[in-house]
mmCIF file with all atom_site columns, C-alpha atoms in Angstrom:
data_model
loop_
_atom_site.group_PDB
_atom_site.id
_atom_site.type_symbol
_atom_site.label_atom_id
_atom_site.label_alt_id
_atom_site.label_comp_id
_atom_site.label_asym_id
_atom_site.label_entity_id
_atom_site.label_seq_id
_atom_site.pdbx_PDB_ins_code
_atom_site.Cartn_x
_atom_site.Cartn_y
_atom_site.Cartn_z
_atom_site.occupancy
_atom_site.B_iso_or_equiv
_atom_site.pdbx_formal_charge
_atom_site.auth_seq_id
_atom_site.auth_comp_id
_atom_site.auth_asym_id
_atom_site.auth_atom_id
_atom_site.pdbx_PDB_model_num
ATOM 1   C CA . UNK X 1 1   ? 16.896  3.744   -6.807  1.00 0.00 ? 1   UNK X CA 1
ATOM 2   C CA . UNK X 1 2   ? 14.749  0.744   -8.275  1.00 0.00 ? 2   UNK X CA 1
ATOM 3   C CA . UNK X 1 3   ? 14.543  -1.385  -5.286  1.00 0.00 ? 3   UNK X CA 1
ATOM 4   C CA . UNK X 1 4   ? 14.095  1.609   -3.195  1.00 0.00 ? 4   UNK X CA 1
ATOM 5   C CA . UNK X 1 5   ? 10.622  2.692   -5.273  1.00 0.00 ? 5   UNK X CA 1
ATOM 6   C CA . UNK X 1 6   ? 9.665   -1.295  -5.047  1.00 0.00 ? 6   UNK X CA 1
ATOM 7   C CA . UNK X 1 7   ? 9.961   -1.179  -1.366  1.00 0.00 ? 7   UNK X CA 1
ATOM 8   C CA . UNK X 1 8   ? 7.905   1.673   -1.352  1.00 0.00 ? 8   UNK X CA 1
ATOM 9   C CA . UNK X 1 9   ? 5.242   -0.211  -3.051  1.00 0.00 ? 9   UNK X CA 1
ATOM 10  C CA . UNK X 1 10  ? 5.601   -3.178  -1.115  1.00 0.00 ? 10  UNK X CA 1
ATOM 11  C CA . UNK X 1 11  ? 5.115   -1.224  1.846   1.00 0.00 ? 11  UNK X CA 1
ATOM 12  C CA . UNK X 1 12  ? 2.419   0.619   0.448   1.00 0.00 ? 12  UNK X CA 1
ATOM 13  C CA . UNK X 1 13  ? 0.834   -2.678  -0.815  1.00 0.00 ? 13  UNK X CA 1
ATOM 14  C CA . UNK X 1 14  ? 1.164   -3.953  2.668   1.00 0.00 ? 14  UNK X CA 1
ATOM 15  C CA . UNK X 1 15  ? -0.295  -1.089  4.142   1.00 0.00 ? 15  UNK X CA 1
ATOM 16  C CA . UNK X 1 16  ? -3.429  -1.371  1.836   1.00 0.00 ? 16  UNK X CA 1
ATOM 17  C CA . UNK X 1 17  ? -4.125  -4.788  2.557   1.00 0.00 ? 17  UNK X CA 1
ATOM 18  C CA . UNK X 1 18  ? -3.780  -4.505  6.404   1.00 0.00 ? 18  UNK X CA 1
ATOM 19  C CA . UNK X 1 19  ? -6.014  -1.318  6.366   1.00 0.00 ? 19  UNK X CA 1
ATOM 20  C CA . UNK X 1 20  ? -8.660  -3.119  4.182   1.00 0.00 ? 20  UNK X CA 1
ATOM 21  C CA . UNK X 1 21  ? -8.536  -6.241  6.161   1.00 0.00 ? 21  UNK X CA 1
ATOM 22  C CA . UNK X 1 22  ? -9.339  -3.557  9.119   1.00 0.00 ? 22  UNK X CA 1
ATOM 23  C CA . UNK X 1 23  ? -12.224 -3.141  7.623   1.00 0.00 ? 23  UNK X CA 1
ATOM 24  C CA . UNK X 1 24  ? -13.674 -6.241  6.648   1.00 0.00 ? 24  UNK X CA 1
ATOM 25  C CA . UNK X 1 25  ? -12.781 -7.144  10.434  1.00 0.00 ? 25  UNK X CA 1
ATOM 26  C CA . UNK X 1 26  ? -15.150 -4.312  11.392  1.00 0.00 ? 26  UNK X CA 1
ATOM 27  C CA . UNK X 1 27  ? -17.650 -5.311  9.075   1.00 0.00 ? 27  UNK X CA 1
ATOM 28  C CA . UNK X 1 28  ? -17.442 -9.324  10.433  1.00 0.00 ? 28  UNK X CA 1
ATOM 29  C CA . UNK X 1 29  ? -17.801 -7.895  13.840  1.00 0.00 ? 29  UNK X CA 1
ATOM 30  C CA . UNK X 1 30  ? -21.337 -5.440  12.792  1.00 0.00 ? 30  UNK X CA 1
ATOM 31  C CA . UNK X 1 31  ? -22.904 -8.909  11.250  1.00 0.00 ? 31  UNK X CA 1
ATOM 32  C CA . UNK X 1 32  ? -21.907 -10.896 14.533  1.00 0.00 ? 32  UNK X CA 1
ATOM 33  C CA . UNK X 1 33  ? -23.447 -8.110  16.245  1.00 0.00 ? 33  UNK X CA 1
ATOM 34  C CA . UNK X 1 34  ? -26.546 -7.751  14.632  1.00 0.00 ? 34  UNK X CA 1
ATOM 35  C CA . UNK X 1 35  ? -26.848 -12.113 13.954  1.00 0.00 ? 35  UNK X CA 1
ATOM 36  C CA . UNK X 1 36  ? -26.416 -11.857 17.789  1.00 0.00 ? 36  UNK X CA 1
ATOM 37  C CA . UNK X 1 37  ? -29.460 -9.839  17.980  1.00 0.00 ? 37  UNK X CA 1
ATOM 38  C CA . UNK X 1 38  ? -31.457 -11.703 16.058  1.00 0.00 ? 38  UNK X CA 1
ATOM 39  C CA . UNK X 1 39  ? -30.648 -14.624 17.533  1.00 0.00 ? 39  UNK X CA 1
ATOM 40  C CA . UNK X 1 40  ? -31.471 -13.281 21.560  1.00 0.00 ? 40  UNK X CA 1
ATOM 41  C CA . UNK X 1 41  ? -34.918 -13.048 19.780  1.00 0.00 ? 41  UNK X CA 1
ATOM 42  C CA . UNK X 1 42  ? -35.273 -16.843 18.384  1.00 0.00 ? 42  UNK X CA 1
ATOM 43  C CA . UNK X 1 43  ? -34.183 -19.446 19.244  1.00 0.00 ? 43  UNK X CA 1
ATOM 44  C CA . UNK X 1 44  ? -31.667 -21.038 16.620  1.00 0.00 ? 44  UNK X CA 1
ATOM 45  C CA . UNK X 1 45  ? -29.363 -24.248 15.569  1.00 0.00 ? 45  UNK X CA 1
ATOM 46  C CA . UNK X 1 46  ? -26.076 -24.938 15.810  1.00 0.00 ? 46  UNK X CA 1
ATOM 47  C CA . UNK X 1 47  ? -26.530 -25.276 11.923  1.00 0.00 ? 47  UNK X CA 1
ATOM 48  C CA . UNK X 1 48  ? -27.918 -22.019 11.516  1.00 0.00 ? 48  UNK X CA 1
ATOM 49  C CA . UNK X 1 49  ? -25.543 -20.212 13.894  1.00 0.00 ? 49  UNK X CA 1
ATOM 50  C CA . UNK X 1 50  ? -22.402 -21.869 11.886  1.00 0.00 ? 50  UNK X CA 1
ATOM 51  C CA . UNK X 1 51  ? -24.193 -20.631 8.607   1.00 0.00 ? 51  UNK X CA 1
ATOM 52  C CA . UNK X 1 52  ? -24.465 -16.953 9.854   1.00 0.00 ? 52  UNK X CA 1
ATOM 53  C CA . UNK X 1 53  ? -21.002 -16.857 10.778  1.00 0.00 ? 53  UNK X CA 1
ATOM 54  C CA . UNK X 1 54  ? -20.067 -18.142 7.598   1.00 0.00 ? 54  UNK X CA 1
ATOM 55  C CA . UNK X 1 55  ? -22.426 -15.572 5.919   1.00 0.00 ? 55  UNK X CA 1
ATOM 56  C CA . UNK X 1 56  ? -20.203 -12.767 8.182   1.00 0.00 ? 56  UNK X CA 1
ATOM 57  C CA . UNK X 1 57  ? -16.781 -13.800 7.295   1.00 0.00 ? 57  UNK X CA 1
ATOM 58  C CA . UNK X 1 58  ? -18.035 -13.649 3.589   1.00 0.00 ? 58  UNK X CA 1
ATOM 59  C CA . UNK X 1 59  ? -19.486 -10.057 3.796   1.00 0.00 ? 59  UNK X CA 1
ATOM 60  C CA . UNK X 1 60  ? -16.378 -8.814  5.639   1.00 0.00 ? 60  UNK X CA 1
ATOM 61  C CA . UNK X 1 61  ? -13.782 -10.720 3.180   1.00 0.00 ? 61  UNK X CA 1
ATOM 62  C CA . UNK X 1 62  ? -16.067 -9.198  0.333   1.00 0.00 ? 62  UNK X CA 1
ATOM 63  C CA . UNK X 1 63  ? -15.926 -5.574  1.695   1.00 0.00 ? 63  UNK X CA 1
ATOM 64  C CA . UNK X 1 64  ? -12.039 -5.792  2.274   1.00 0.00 ? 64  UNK X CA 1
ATOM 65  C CA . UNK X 1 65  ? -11.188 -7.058  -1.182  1.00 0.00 ? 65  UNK X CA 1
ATOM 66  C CA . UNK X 1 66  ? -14.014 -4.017  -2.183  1.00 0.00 ? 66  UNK X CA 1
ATOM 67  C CA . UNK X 1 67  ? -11.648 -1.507  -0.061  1.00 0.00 ? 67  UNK X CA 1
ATOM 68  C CA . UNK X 1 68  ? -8.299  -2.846  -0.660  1.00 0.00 ? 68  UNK X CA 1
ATOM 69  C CA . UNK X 1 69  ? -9.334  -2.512  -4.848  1.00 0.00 ? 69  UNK X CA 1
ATOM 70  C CA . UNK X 1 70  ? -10.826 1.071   -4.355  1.00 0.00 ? 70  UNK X CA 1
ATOM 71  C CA . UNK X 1 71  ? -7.546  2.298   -3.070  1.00 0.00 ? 71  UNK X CA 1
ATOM 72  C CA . UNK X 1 72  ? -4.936  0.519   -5.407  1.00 0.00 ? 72  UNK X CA 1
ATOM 73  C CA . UNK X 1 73  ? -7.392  1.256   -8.246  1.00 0.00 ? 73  UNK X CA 1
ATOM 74  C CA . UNK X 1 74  ? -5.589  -2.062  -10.079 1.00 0.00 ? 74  UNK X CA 1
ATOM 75  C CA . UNK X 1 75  ? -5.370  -5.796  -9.433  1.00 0.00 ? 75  UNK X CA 1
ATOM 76  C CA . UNK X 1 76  ? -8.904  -6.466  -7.994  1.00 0.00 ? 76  UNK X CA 1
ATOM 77  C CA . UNK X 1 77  ? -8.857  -10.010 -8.226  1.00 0.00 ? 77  UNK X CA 1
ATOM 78  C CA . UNK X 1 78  ? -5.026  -10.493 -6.910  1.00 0.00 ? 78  UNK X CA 1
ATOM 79  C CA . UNK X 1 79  ? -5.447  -7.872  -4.073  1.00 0.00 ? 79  UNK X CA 1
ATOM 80  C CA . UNK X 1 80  ? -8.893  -9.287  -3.346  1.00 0.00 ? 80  UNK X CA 1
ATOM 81  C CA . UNK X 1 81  ? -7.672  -12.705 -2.924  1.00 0.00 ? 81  UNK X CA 1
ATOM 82  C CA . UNK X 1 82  ? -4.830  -11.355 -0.626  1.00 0.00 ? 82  UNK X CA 1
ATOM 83  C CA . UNK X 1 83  ? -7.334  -10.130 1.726   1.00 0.00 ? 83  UNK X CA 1
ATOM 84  C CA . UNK X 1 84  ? -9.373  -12.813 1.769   1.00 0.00 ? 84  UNK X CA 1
ATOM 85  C CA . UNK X 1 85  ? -6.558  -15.234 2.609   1.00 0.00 ? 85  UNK X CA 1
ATOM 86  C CA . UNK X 1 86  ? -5.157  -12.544 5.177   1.00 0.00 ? 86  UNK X CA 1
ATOM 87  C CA . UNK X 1 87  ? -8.604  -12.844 6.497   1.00 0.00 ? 87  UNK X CA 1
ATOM 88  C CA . UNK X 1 88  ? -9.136  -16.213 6.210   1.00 0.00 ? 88  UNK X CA 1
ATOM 89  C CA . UNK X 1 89  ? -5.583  -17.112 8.004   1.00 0.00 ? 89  UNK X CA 1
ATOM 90  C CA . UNK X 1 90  ? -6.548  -14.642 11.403  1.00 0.00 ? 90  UNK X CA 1
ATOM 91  C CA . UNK X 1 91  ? -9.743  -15.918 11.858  1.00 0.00 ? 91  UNK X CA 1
ATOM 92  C CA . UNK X 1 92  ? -8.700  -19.582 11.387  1.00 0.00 ? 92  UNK X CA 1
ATOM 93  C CA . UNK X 1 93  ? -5.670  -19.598 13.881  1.00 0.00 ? 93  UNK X CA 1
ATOM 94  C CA . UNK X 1 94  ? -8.455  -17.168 16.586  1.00 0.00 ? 94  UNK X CA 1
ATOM 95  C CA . UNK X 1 95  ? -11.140 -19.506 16.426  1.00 0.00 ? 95  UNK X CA 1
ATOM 96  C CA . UNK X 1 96  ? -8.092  -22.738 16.867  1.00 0.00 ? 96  UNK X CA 1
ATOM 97  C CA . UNK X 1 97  ? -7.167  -20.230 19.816  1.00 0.00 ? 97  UNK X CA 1
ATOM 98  C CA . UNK X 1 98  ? -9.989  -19.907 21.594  1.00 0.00 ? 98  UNK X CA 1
ATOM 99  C CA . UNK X 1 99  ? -12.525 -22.486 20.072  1.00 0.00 ? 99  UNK X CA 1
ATOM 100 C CA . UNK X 1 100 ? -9.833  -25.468 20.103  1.00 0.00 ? 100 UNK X CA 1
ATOM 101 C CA . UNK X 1 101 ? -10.986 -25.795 16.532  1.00 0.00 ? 101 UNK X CA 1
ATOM 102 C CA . UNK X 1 102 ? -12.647 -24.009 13.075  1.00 0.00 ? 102 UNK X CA 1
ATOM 103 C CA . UNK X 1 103 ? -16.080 -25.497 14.026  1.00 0.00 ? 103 UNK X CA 1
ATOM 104 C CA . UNK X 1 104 ? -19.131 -25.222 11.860  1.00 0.00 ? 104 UNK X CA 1
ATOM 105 C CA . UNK X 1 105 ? -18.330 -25.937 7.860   1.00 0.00 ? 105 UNK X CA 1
ATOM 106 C CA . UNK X 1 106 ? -15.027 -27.170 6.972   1.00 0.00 ? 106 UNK X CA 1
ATOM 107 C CA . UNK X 1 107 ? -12.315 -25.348 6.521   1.00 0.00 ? 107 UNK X CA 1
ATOM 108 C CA . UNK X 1 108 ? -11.733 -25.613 3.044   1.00 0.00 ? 108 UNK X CA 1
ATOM 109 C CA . UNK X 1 109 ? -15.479 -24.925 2.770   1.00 0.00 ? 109 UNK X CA 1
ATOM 110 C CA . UNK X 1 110 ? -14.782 -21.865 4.326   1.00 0.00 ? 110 UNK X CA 1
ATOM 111 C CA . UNK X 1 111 ? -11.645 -20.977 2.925   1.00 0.00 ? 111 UNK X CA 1
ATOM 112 C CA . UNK X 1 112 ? -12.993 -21.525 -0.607  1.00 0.00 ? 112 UNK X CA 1
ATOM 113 C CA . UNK X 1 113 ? -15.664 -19.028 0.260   1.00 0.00 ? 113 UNK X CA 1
ATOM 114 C CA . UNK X 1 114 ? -14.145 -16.247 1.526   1.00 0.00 ? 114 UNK X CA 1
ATOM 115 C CA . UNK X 1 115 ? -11.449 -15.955 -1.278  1.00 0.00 ? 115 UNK X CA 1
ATOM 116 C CA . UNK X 1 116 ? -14.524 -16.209 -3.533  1.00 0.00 ? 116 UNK X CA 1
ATOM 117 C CA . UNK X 1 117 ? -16.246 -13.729 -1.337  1.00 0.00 ? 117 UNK X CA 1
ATOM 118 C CA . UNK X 1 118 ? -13.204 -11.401 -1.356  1.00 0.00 ? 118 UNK X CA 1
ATOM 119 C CA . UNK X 1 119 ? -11.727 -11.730 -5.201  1.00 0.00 ? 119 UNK X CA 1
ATOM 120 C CA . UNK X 1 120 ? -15.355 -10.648 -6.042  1.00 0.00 ? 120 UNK X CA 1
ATOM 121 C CA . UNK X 1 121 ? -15.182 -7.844  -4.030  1.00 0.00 ? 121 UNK X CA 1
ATOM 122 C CA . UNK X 1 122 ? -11.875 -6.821  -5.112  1.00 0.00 ? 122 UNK X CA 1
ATOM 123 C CA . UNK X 1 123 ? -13.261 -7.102  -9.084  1.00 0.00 ? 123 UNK X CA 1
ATOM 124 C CA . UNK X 1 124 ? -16.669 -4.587  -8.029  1.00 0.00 ? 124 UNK X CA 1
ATOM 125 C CA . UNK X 1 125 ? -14.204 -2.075  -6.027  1.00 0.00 ? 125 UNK X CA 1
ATOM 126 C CA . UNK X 1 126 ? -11.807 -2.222  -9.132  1.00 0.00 ? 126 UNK X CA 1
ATOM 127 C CA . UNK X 1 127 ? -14.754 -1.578  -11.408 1.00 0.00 ? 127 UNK X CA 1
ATOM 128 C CA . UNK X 1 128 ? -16.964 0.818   -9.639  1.00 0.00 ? 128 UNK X CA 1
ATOM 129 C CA . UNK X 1 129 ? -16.940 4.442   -10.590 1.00 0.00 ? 129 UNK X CA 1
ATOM 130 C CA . UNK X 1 130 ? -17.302 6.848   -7.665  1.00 0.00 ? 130 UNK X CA 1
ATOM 131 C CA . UNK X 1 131 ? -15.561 9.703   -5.572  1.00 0.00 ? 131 UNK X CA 1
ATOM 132 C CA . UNK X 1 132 ? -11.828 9.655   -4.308  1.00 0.00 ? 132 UNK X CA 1
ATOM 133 C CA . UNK X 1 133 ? -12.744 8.718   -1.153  1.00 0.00 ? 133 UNK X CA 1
ATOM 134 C CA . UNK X 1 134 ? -10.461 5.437   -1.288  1.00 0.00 ? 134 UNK X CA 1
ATOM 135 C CA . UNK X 1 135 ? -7.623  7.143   -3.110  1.00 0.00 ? 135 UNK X CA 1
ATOM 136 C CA . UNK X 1 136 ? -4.288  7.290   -1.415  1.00 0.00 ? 136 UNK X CA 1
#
């Protein structure tokens, strides 16, 4: 009966982090959109276009770690780290994919700040008073 509720809760946990990750995915994907924008109307660097996509990844690994701690309501740290490494890991092997490498700052660089980016996320969203929109 244990290991029945635990799977349960490891599904559930799974289920949280993949639907959070959804979001910060979304929310990477507005900021590329709207830094895309911006940038059809200047003209930019290489250095400043690998700095906006850094400053994209962050805001989406911040909002999932926000969402995936609004809905579990506990663990805002652990659960935001999750997603930020979940994160971190899909973008790194996309941009190997299709960019032959993780261009732009390094990738521990990177790494370093979207768990950062994420865990605080996870510690607001664990801490923020508000509706039950989140709940499960």
């Amino acid at each position: 009966m244990r290991s029945r509720k635990r799977l349960g809760s490891a599904a559930a946990n799974a289920l949280t982090l993949l639907a959070s990750a959804v979001c910060g995915f979304a929310a990477v994907f507005l900021c590329i959109l709207f830094f895309s924008f911006v940038m059809t109307r200047i003209d930019v660097s290489e250095s400043v276009l690998s700095v906006l996509t850094s400053a994209g990844l962050c805001v989406g690994a911040y909002v999932g770690g926000y969402v995936a701690s609004r809905r579990r309501r506990r663990s805002g740290l652990l659960m935001g780290l999750l997603v930020g490494l979940f994160m971190f890991g899909i973008i790194f092997l996309l941009s190997y994919i299709f960019a032959g490498s993780a261009g732009g700052f390094s990738p521990s660089a990177r790494l370093v700040m979207t768990l950062v980016c994420a865990a605080v996320g996870g510690v607001v969203g664990v801490n923020s008073k508000g509706g039950r929109r989140f709940r499960r």
